[in-house]
mmCIF file of C-alpha atoms in Angstrom:
data_model
loop_
_atom_site.group_PDB
_atom_site.id
_atom_site.type_symbol
_atom_site.label_atom_id
_atom_site.label_comp_id
_atom_site.label_asym_id
_atom_site.label_seq_id
_atom_site.Cartn_x
_atom_site.Cartn_y
_atom_site.Cartn_z
ATOM 1 C CA MET D 141 -0.335 -0.165 -0.250
ATOM 2 C CA LEU D 142 1.451 3.395 -0.978
ATOM 3 C CA GLU D 143 2.216 6.033 1.782
ATOM 4 C CA GLU D 144 -0.161 8.805 2.273
ATOM 5 C CA VAL D 145 0.929 12.520 1.341
ATOM 6 C CA ILE D 146 -1.179 15.213 2.896
ATOM 7 C CA ILE D 147 -0.709 18.442 1.862
ATOM 8 C CA PRO D 148 -0.609 21.270 4.658
ATOM 9 C CA PRO D 149 -3.805 23.715 3.331
ATOM 10 C CA VAL D 150 -1.846 27.366 1.807
ATOM 11 C CA PRO D 151 -3.475 30.135 4.130
ATOM 12 C CA TYR D 152 -2.677 33.249 2.322
ATOM 13 C CA ASP D 153 -3.772 31.887 -1.087
ATOM 14 C CA LYS D 154 -7.823 31.547 -1.988
ATOM 15 C CA LYS D 155 -7.201 29.919 -5.524
ATOM 16 C CA GLN D 156 -4.836 28.383 -3.884
ATOM 17 C CA ASN D 157 -6.528 26.851 -1.513
ATOM 18 C CA LYS D 158 -9.356 25.479 -4.066
ATOM 19 C CA LEU D 159 -7.303 23.783 -5.996
ATOM 20 C CA GLU D 160 -5.931 21.539 -2.706
ATOM 21 C CA GLU D 161 -9.349 20.869 -1.479
ATOM 22 C CA GLY D 162 -9.353 18.983 -5.157
ATOM 23 C CA PHE D 163 -6.351 17.494 -4.183
ATOM 24 C CA LEU D 164 -7.219 16.145 -0.605
ATOM 25 C CA LYS D 165 -10.330 14.885 -2.599
ATOM 26 C CA ALA D 166 -8.745 12.076 -5.009
ATOM 27 C CA GLU D 167 -9.127 9.269 -4.197
ATOM 28 C CA ASP D 168 -5.398 7.894 -3.811
ATOM 29 C CA ASN D 169 -2.887 10.634 -2.792
ATOM 30 C CA GLU D 170 -0.414 8.513 -4.196
ATOM 31 C CA LEU D 171 2.504 11.114 -5.276
ATOM 32 C CA PRO D 172 2.587 11.358 -9.147
ATOM 33 C CA ALA D 173 5.546 10.614 -11.412
ATOM 34 C CA PHE D 174 6.701 13.540 -13.992
ATOM 35 C CA GLU D 175 5.050 12.945 -17.161
ATOM 36 C CA GLU D 176 3.290 15.779 -18.471
ATOM 37 C CA HIS D 177 3.885 19.960 -17.352
ATOM 38 C CA GLU D 178 7.952 19.789 -17.424
ATOM 39 C CA LEU D 179 8.844 22.539 -19.320
ATOM 40 C CA GLY D 180 10.350 25.309 -18.134
ATOM 41 C CA GLY D 181 9.414 29.249 -17.733
ATOM 42 C CA ILE D 182 6.813 31.490 -18.547
ATOM 43 C CA GLN D 183 5.784 31.213 -21.797
ATOM 44 C CA THR D 184 3.880 34.645 -23.327
ATOM 45 C CA SER D 185 1.821 34.714 -26.264
ATOM 46 C CA ILE D 186 0.384 38.436 -27.166
ATOM 47 C CA GLU D 187 -1.809 39.855 -29.338
ATOM 48 C CA THR D 188 -1.935 43.843 -29.432
ATOM 49 C CA LYS D 189 -3.849 46.288 -32.036
ATOM 50 C CA THR D 190 -1.905 49.466 -30.662
ATOM 51 C CA SER D 191 1.292 49.864 -28.336
ATOM 52 C CA GLU D 192 3.440 52.034 -26.343
ATOM 53 C CA LYS D 193 6.667 52.396 -25.241
ATOM 54 C CA LYS D 194 6.879 52.771 -21.260
ATOM 55 C CA THR D 195 10.310 53.192 -19.689
ATOM 56 C CA GLU D 196 11.227 51.315 -16.440
ATOM 57 C CA HIS D 197 13.805 51.512 -14.117
ATOM 58 C CA HIS D 198 15.752 48.559 -12.017
ATOM 59 C CA GLY D 199 18.379 48.797 -9.973
ATOM 60 C CA LEU D 200 21.737 46.880 -10.918
ATOM 61 C CA PRO D 201 22.728 43.838 -7.939
ATOM 62 C CA SER D 202 25.121 46.234 -4.976
ATOM 63 C CA ASP D 203 27.913 43.699 -5.272
ATOM 64 C CA THR D 204 28.176 44.987 -9.449
ATOM 65 C CA VAL D 205 28.765 48.365 -7.816
ATOM 66 C CA HIS D 206 31.249 47.000 -4.658
ATOM 67 C CA LYS D 207 33.001 45.017 -6.851
ATOM 68 C CA VAL D 208 33.648 48.186 -9.182
ATOM 69 C CA LEU D 209 34.145 49.862 -6.046
ATOM 70 C CA ARG D 210 37.322 47.714 -4.958
ATOM 71 C CA ALA D 211 38.320 47.495 -8.322
ATOM 72 C CA THR D 212 38.800 52.150 -8.698
ATOM 73 C CA CYS D 213 40.323 51.937 -5.175
ATOM 74 C CA ILE D 214 42.728 49.664 -6.088
ATOM 75 C CA ILE D 215 43.553 51.510 -9.562
ATOM 76 C CA ALA D 216 44.105 54.540 -6.922
ATOM 77 C CA LEU D 217 46.709 52.594 -5.560
ATOM 78 C CA VAL D 218 48.055 51.660 -8.158
ATOM 79 C CA VAL D 219 48.608 55.603 -9.735
ATOM 80 C CA TRP D 220 49.167 56.316 -6.067
ATOM 81 C CA PHE D 221 52.601 54.471 -5.977
ATOM 82 C CA VAL D 222 53.318 55.896 -9.368
ATOM 83 C CA LEU D 223 53.135 59.010 -8.695
ATOM 84 C CA ILE D 224 55.866 58.341 -5.484
ATOM 85 C CA VAL D 225 58.078 56.890 -7.573
ATOM 86 C CA PHE D 226 57.739 59.429 -10.164
ATOM 87 C CA LEU D 227 57.784 62.571 -7.771
ATOM 88 C CA SER D 228 61.056 61.145 -5.866
ATOM 89 C CA ILE D 229 62.909 61.003 -9.231
ATOM 90 C CA ILE D 230 61.651 65.022 -10.465
ATOM 91 C CA THR D 231 62.173 66.432 -6.909
ATOM 92 C CA ASN D 232 64.777 64.056 -6.318
ATOM 93 C CA SER D 233 64.230 62.805 -2.648
ATOM 94 C CA ASP D 234 63.845 59.680 -0.328
ATOM 95 C CA PRO D 235 61.186 57.856 -1.506
ATOM 96 C CA PHE D 236 60.244 57.380 1.613
ATOM 97 C CA TYR D 237 59.165 60.721 2.537
ATOM 98 C CA THR D 238 57.553 61.351 -0.990
ATOM 99 C CA LEU D 239 54.904 58.366 0.419
ATOM 100 C CA VAL D 240 55.202 60.128 3.995
ATOM 101 C CA GLY D 241 54.108 62.696 1.673
ATOM 102 C CA LEU D 242 51.532 60.855 -0.013
ATOM 103 C CA SER D 243 49.842 59.340 3.177
ATOM 104 C CA PRO D 244 47.653 61.811 3.353
ATOM 105 C CA VAL D 245 45.847 60.231 -0.419
ATOM 106 C CA LEU D 246 46.728 56.586 1.002
ATOM 107 C CA LEU D 247 44.329 56.997 3.962
ATOM 108 C CA THR D 248 41.890 59.422 2.079
ATOM 109 C CA ILE D 249 41.040 55.870 -0.387
ATOM 110 C CA ILE D 250 41.103 53.414 2.476
ATOM 111 C CA VAL D 251 38.336 55.689 4.939
ATOM 112 C CA THR D 252 36.344 56.163 1.609
ATOM 113 C CA TYR D 253 36.674 52.498 0.923
ATOM 114 C CA ILE D 254 35.506 51.577 4.753
ATOM 115 C CA LEU D 255 32.609 54.526 4.106
ATOM 116 C CA VAL D 256 31.709 53.297 0.995
ATOM 117 C CA ASP D 257 31.330 49.690 1.264
ATOM 118 C CA LYS D 258 30.407 49.192 4.647
ATOM 119 C CA TYR D 259 27.864 52.091 5.020
ATOM 120 C CA HIS D 260 26.980 52.971 1.336
ATOM 121 C CA LEU D 261 27.665 56.809 1.879
ATOM 122 C CA GLU D 262 28.626 57.952 -1.457
ATOM 123 C CA SER D 263 27.558 61.905 -1.199
ATOM 124 C CA GLY D 264 29.546 65.102 -1.522
ATOM 125 C CA PHE D 265 30.042 64.680 2.449
ATOM 126 C CA LEU D 266 33.248 62.348 1.375
ATOM 127 C CA MET D 267 35.467 65.490 -0.305
ATOM 128 C CA ILE D 268 35.856 66.282 3.264
ATOM 129 C CA PHE D 269 38.577 64.149 3.536
ATOM 130 C CA PRO D 270 41.433 65.064 1.744
ATOM 131 C CA PHE D 271 41.254 68.878 3.274
ATOM 132 C CA VAL D 272 41.164 66.604 6.951
ATOM 133 C CA PHE D 273 44.335 64.433 5.567
ATOM 134 C CA THR D 274 45.971 66.797 3.972
ATOM 135 C CA GLY D 275 45.388 69.600 6.807
ATOM 136 C CA ILE D 276 46.926 67.014 9.608
ATOM 137 C CA LEU D 277 49.724 66.824 7.588
ATOM 138 C CA PHE D 278 50.440 70.644 6.401
ATOM 139 C CA MET D 279 49.875 71.871 10.360
ATOM 140 C CA LEU D 280 52.997 69.258 11.152
ATOM 141 C CA GLY D 281 54.585 70.468 8.305
ATOM 142 C CA LEU D 282 54.292 73.722 9.815
ATOM 143 C CA ALA D 283 55.326 73.089 13.453
ATOM 144 C CA HIS D 284 59.527 71.783 11.919
ATOM 145 C CA LEU D 285 57.863 67.815 12.163
ATOM 146 C CA LEU D 286 58.523 66.820 8.124
ATOM 147 C CA GLU D 287 61.961 67.672 7.620
ATOM 148 C CA GLY D 288 63.078 66.461 4.350
ATOM 149 C CA ILE D 289 59.742 66.505 2.991
ATOM 150 C CA ASP D 290 58.596 69.542 1.066
ATOM 151 C CA TYR D 291 54.564 69.521 2.616
ATOM 152 C CA LYS D 292 53.743 73.051 0.660
ATOM 153 C CA LEU D 293 53.990 70.562 -2.179
ATOM 154 C CA LEU D 294 52.467 68.030 -1.896
ATOM 155 C CA SER D 295 49.914 68.431 0.495
ATOM 156 C CA SER D 296 48.707 70.459 -2.826
ATOM 157 C CA VAL D 297 49.412 66.961 -4.453
ATOM 158 C CA ASN D 298 46.974 65.175 -2.432
ATOM 159 C CA ILE D 299 44.155 67.601 -2.462
ATOM 160 C CA ILE D 300 44.846 67.575 -5.727
ATOM 161 C CA PHE D 301 44.531 64.294 -6.346
ATOM 162 C CA GLY D 302 41.993 63.725 -3.204
ATOM 163 C CA LEU D 303 39.847 65.526 -4.767
ATOM 164 C CA LEU D 304 40.001 63.900 -8.105
ATOM 165 C CA PHE D 305 39.738 60.297 -6.513
ATOM 166 C CA GLU D 306 36.391 61.491 -4.183
ATOM 167 C CA ALA D 307 34.569 62.596 -7.773
ATOM 168 C CA ILE D 308 35.277 59.740 -9.889
ATOM 169 C CA LEU D 309 34.215 57.379 -7.115
ATOM 170 C CA THR D 310 30.684 59.507 -6.329
ATOM 171 C CA ILE D 311 30.656 60.179 -9.774
ATOM 172 C CA HIS D 312 30.840 56.543 -10.515
ATOM 173 C CA TYR D 313 29.466 54.999 -7.531
ATOM 174 C CA SER D 314 25.836 56.970 -8.036
ATOM 175 C CA ILE D 315 25.523 56.324 -12.003
ATOM 176 C CA LEU D 316 25.939 52.493 -11.176
ATOM 177 C CA ARG D 317 23.208 52.541 -8.053
ATOM 178 C CA ARG D 318 21.082 55.369 -10.166
ATOM 179 C CA GLU D 319 17.962 52.566 -11.791
ATOM 180 C CA LYS D 320 19.174 51.824 -15.034
ATOM 181 C CA THR D 321 16.631 52.763 -18.258
ATOM 182 C CA VAL D 322 14.639 50.103 -20.071
ATOM 183 C CA LYS D 323 11.987 50.414 -22.500
ATOM 184 C CA LYS D 324 9.288 47.576 -22.449
ATOM 185 C CA GLU D 325 6.694 47.277 -24.035
ATOM 186 C CA GLU D 326 2.988 48.229 -22.667
ATOM 187 C CA VAL D 327 -0.050 46.740 -23.977
ATOM 188 C CA LYS D 328 -2.846 49.266 -24.133
ATOM 189 C CA GLU D 329 -5.335 47.171 -26.606
ATOM 190 C CA GLY D 330 -5.046 42.867 -27.063
ATOM 191 C CA LYS D 331 -5.362 40.220 -25.554
ATOM 192 C CA VAL D 332 -2.777 38.530 -23.301
ATOM 193 C CA GLU D 333 -2.838 35.346 -23.027
ATOM 194 C CA GLU D 334 -0.216 34.041 -20.203
ATOM 195 C CA LYS D 335 1.254 30.245 -18.999
ATOM 196 C CA PHE D 336 3.659 29.666 -16.114
ATOM 197 C CA ILE D 337 5.083 26.140 -16.224
ATOM 198 C CA VAL D 338 7.880 25.148 -14.236
ATOM 199 C CA ARG D 339 10.012 22.512 -15.014
ATOM 200 C CA LEU D 340 11.560 20.143 -12.382
ATOM 201 C CA ASP D 341 13.786 17.981 -14.225
ATOM 202 C CA ASP D 342 17.337 18.202 -13.451
ATOM 203 C CA GLU D 343 17.794 21.186 -16.325
ATOM 204 C CA GLY D 344 14.687 23.010 -15.379
ATOM 205 C CA LEU D 345 15.816 23.330 -11.517
ATOM 206 C CA LYS D 346 18.471 25.684 -12.576
ATOM 207 C CA SER D 347 16.451 28.063 -14.308
ATOM 208 C CA PHE D 348 13.886 27.784 -11.186
ATOM 209 C CA VAL D 349 16.525 28.215 -8.251
ATOM 210 C CA SER D 350 18.094 30.968 -10.643
ATOM 211 C CA SER D 351 14.918 32.717 -11.055
ATOM 212 C CA ILE D 352 13.647 32.482 -7.010
ATOM 213 C CA GLU D 353 17.470 33.067 -5.516
ATOM 214 C CA ASP D 354 18.477 36.133 -7.422
ATOM 215 C CA LYS D 355 15.132 37.818 -6.019
ATOM 216 C CA ALA D 356 16.125 36.577 -2.808
ATOM 217 C CA LYS D 357 19.256 37.802 -2.896
ATOM 218 C CA ALA D 358 18.122 41.313 -4.262
ATOM 219 C CA ILE D 359 15.641 41.768 -1.713
ATOM 220 C CA ASN D 360 18.191 40.193 1.375
ATOM 221 C CA ALA D 361 21.033 42.991 0.287
ATOM 222 C CA VAL D 362 18.634 45.548 0.387
ATOM 223 C CA ILE D 363 17.266 44.288 4.227
ATOM 224 C CA GLY D 364 20.836 44.378 4.969
ATOM 225 C CA ARG D 365 21.670 47.656 4.002
ATOM 226 C CA VAL D 366 18.407 49.370 5.318
ATOM 227 C CA TYR D 367 18.909 46.887 9.023
ATOM 228 C CA SER D 368 22.723 47.169 9.216
ATOM 229 C CA THR D 369 24.333 48.158 12.465
ATOM 230 C CA HIS D 370 25.102 50.933 11.656
ATOM 231 C CA HIS D 371 21.371 51.695 11.924
ATOM 232 C CA GLY D 372 21.211 49.584 14.775
ATOM 233 C CA GLY D 373 19.758 46.049 13.417
ATOM 234 C CA SER D 374 21.631 43.221 14.520
ATOM 235 C CA ASP D 375 21.817 39.846 12.772
ATOM 236 C CA ASN D 376 19.055 38.330 14.950
ATOM 237 C CA LEU D 377 16.867 41.240 13.875
ATOM 238 C CA ARG D 378 17.568 40.389 9.912
ATOM 239 C CA LYS D 379 17.363 36.726 10.478
ATOM 240 C CA LYS D 380 13.683 37.091 10.980
ATOM 241 C CA ILE D 381 12.679 38.854 7.870
ATOM 242 C CA ARG D 382 15.726 37.478 5.815
ATOM 243 C CA ILE D 383 15.093 34.723 3.239
ATOM 244 C CA ASP D 384 16.913 31.470 4.147
ATOM 245 C CA ALA D 385 19.288 31.335 1.690
ATOM 246 C CA GLU D 386 19.419 27.331 2.953
ATOM 247 C CA HIS D 387 15.626 27.204 1.088
ATOM 248 C CA TYR D 388 16.108 28.224 -2.252
ATOM 249 C CA ASN D 389 19.500 25.763 -1.645
ATOM 250 C CA GLU D 390 17.224 22.849 -0.911
ATOM 251 C CA ILE D 391 14.971 23.496 -4.281
ATOM 252 C CA ASN D 392 18.354 23.370 -6.228
ATOM 253 C CA GLU D 393 19.100 19.580 -4.236
ATOM 254 C CA LEU D 394 15.492 18.041 -5.391
ATOM 255 C CA LYS D 395 17.842 17.004 -8.457
ATOM 256 C CA ASN D 396 19.160 14.855 -5.771
ATOM 257 C CA GLN D 397 15.603 13.441 -4.822
ATOM 258 C CA PRO D 398 13.798 11.245 -7.183
ATOM 259 C CA HIS D 399 11.076 12.381 -9.567
ATOM 260 C CA ASP D 400 7.900 11.560 -8.157
ATOM 261 C CA LYS D 401 9.042 13.516 -5.384
ATOM 262 C CA ARG D 402 10.593 16.382 -6.316
ATOM 263 C CA ARG D 403 6.950 18.382 -7.068
ATOM 264 C CA ILE D 404 5.459 17.918 -3.057
ATOM 265 C CA LEU D 405 9.144 19.105 -1.489
ATOM 266 C CA ALA D 406 9.190 21.807 -4.335
ATOM 267 C CA ILE D 407 5.406 23.222 -2.844
ATOM 268 C CA GLU D 408 6.822 22.969 0.640
ATOM 269 C CA LEU D 409 10.123 24.886 0.133
ATOM 270 C CA LEU D 410 8.666 27.964 -1.656
ATOM 271 C CA ARG D 411 5.387 28.233 1.280
ATOM 272 C CA LYS D 412 8.649 28.844 3.521
ATOM 273 C CA ILE D 413 10.083 31.028 1.433
ATOM 274 C CA LYS D 414 6.680 33.141 0.512
ATOM 275 C CA ASP D 415 5.767 32.945 4.295
ATOM 276 C CA LYS D 416 8.772 35.384 4.431
ATOM 277 C CA LEU D 417 8.226 37.394 2.039
ATOM 278 C CA ASP D 418 4.972 38.038 4.112
ATOM 279 C CA MET D 419 6.377 38.810 6.501
ATOM 280 C CA LEU D 420 7.447 41.874 4.983
ATOM 281 C CA ASN D 421 3.938 43.339 4.714
ATOM 282 C CA LYS D 422 3.564 43.293 8.823
ATOM 283 C CA SER D 423 4.583 46.069 10.461
ATOM 284 C CA GLU D 424 8.213 45.877 12.295
ATOM 285 C CA LYS D 425 6.307 46.506 15.631
ATOM 286 C CA ASP D 426 4.628 42.705 14.740
ATOM 287 C CA VAL D 427 7.672 41.024 14.320
ATOM 288 C CA PHE D 428 10.491 43.080 15.691
ATOM 289 C CA ASP D 429 11.136 42.912 19.951
ATOM 290 C CA LYS D 430 10.713 46.738 21.783
ATOM 291 C CA SER D 431 14.237 46.293 22.260
ATOM 292 C CA GLU D 432 15.367 45.858 18.921
ATOM 293 C CA LEU D 433 13.147 48.440 18.002
ATOM 294 C CA LYS D 434 14.166 51.183 20.258
ATOM 295 C CA GLN D 435 18.029 50.044 19.044
ATOM 296 C CA LEU D 436 16.876 51.423 15.058
ATOM 297 C CA ILE D 437 18.761 55.200 14.827
ATOM 298 C CA HIS D 438 19.290 56.855 11.506
ATOM 299 C CA LEU D 439 16.405 55.769 9.158
ATOM 300 C CA ALA D 440 12.722 56.513 8.038
ATOM 301 C CA ARG D 441 10.407 54.794 9.992
ATOM 302 C CA ASP D 442 7.781 55.115 13.426
ATOM 303 C CA ALA D 443 9.399 55.386 16.136
ATOM 304 C CA ASP D 444 6.469 53.190 17.372
ATOM 305 C CA GLY D 445 7.368 50.315 14.423
ATOM 306 C CA ALA D 446 3.752 51.187 12.814
ATOM 307 C CA TYR D 447 5.573 51.035 9.185
ATOM 308 C CA LYS D 448 5.459 48.024 7.479
ATOM 309 C CA ILE D 449 8.781 46.862 6.823
ATOM 310 C CA LEU D 450 8.445 46.681 3.415
ATOM 311 C CA ASP D 451 7.517 50.645 3.336
ATOM 312 C CA VAL D 452 10.985 50.947 5.296
ATOM 313 C CA LEU D 453 12.514 48.792 3.278
ATOM 314 C CA ILE D 454 11.426 50.929 -0.102
ATOM 315 C CA SER D 455 11.831 54.666 2.433
ATOM 316 C CA ASN D 456 15.464 53.653 3.151
ATOM 317 C CA ASP D 457 17.019 52.409 0.004
ATOM 318 C CA LYS D 458 17.503 54.213 -3.425
ATOM 319 C CA ASP D 459 17.021 50.168 -4.781
ATOM 320 C CA PRO D 460 13.617 49.281 -6.511
ATOM 321 C CA VAL D 461 12.699 47.227 -3.393
ATOM 322 C CA LYS D 462 8.674 47.331 -4.011
ATOM 323 C CA GLN D 463 10.110 45.387 -7.903
ATOM 324 C CA TYR D 464 12.333 43.137 -6.179
ATOM 325 C CA TYR D 465 9.442 42.043 -3.621
ATOM 326 C CA ASP D 466 6.114 42.268 -6.688
ATOM 327 C CA GLY D 467 8.784 39.837 -8.943
ATOM 328 C CA ALA D 468 9.371 37.183 -6.010
ATOM 329 C CA VAL D 469 5.737 37.681 -4.277
ATOM 330 C CA GLU D 470 4.504 36.987 -8.167
ATOM 331 C CA PHE D 471 7.063 33.887 -9.206
ATOM 332 C CA CYS D 472 6.376 32.522 -5.636
ATOM 333 C CA ASP D 473 2.403 32.457 -6.622
ATOM 334 C CA ASN D 474 2.454 30.846 -9.742
ATOM 335 C CA ALA D 475 4.834 28.764 -9.533
ATOM 336 C CA LEU D 476 2.321 27.070 -6.570
ATOM 337 C CA ASP D 477 -0.516 27.597 -9.033
ATOM 338 C CA GLU D 478 1.415 25.166 -11.226
ATOM 339 C CA LEU D 479 2.912 22.915 -9.041
ATOM 340 C CA VAL D 480 -0.429 22.463 -7.063
ATOM 341 C CA ALA D 481 -2.736 22.309 -10.327
ATOM 342 C CA ASN D 482 -0.299 20.126 -12.132
ATOM 343 C CA GLU D 483 0.529 17.900 -8.961
ATOM 344 C CA LEU D 484 -3.978 17.720 -8.379
ATOM 345 C CA GLU D 485 -4.353 16.755 -12.365
ATOM 346 C CA THR D 486 -1.889 14.176 -12.003
ATOM 347 C CA MET D 487 -3.445 12.915 -9.148
ATOM 348 C CA LYS D 488 -7.405 12.684 -11.006
ATOM 349 C CA ALA D 489 -5.985 11.573 -13.568
ATOM 350 C CA ARG D 490 -4.552 8.314 -11.688
ATOM 351 C CA ALA D 491 -7.940 8.044 -9.738
ATOM 352 C CA ALA D 492 -9.756 7.573 -12.872
ATOM 353 C CA GLU D 493 -7.639 5.015 -14.444
ATOM 354 C CA ARG D 494 -7.198 3.368 -11.062
ATOM 355 C CA LYS D 495 -11.166 3.034 -10.951
ATOM 356 C CA LYS D 496 -12.005 2.192 -14.292
ATOM 357 C CA ARG D 497 -9.511 -0.773 -13.968
ATOM 358 C CA LYS D 498 -11.415 -2.303 -10.688
ATOM 359 C CA ILE D 499 -14.077 -1.849 -13.355
ATOM 360 C CA GLU D 500 -12.816 -3.930 -15.709
ATOM 361 C CA ARG D 501 -11.996 -5.731 -13.656
ATOM 362 C CA ALA D 502 -15.341 -6.166 -11.941
ATOM 363 C CA GLU D 503 -16.961 -6.520 -14.937
ATOM 364 C CA LYS D 504 -14.842 -9.195 -16.116
ATOM 365 C CA ALA D 505 -15.488 -11.652 -12.855
ATOM 366 C CA ILE D 506 -19.142 -11.569 -13.668
ATOM 367 C CA GLU D 507 -18.235 -12.603 -16.595
ATOM 368 C CA GLU D 508 -16.423 -15.624 -15.898
ATOM 369 C CA ALA D 509 -19.331 -16.104 -12.799
ATOM 370 C CA LYS D 510 -21.955 -15.995 -15.770
ATOM 371 C CA LYS D 511 -19.895 -18.680 -18.306
ATOM 372 C CA LYS D 512 -19.611 -20.690 -14.723
ATOM 373 C CA GLU D 513 -23.457 -21.016 -14.571
#
């Protein structure tokens, strides 16, 4: 006798509840093998009469921005080292003295990197550091503590180099973080038919996991920035609303599971991810402890935690958080609808086939009984 499988109800979607009611009414809850419905991706057919161009915006991943930041700082360090050698040669001075004289540039690069990479500070405030560090060097020179160093010349070089570095970095960083513009056809009239098809074979799992992983990582990155340590957030606080990497990693591990169990496991894992997404629509006070709320600083939010977490994320980050969230929710809802519907359809087909075989066996038994009579 086959093992009975019970699918717990989905509390957040009426459509899925109806599907699962039928699911549980099936005559036998045997896990079906994969047959049809194993194509991948989203297929959309569109018939239109008129259309117009619409501009939409999408943010760049923070990982990409930080890679560019690191590359810019490394290039600046290389130029700084070359400048030390060059100035030492043309001024016929000790390279060590030149290095000390250009140390404000080194400090500017290091401090800027830390502030931008860790605290996401990319404003004109960074321009102050070349003046601060160079001012210290200049005062040490006036106090005759820098014998052998042409501090006046090097101070000028420090300010020029530092300001150019900050200006280039700030502009470059802002451009990358700015929402990139793409053009999309908006259908004004016509008939749109969209079919979301989930594929759980070995090849299809890669695309499936990639789709949810990209969305989850984008949302987690925003959570990490808004509820960062700099804003009084803690790892425990972020963990409450962060989409666990293990969930989409487990989906990827479905390739090690038999085909007849993959769909059920995928449904369970998607529900876990959807639960975390639903949590973002709750107010901060409904999710975080009072002590955690009191620690939060420098954020556009209600002091008592009355704002929804999603609204706080949107108000305090430059990335298009709402698009990330809506995309993730839509993906999970569509995938769950498709998976549950396919499971129900397959089980009904199997139940009908078993019923047909029972009727055939009964008719055969009756015929044999008549022959004996």
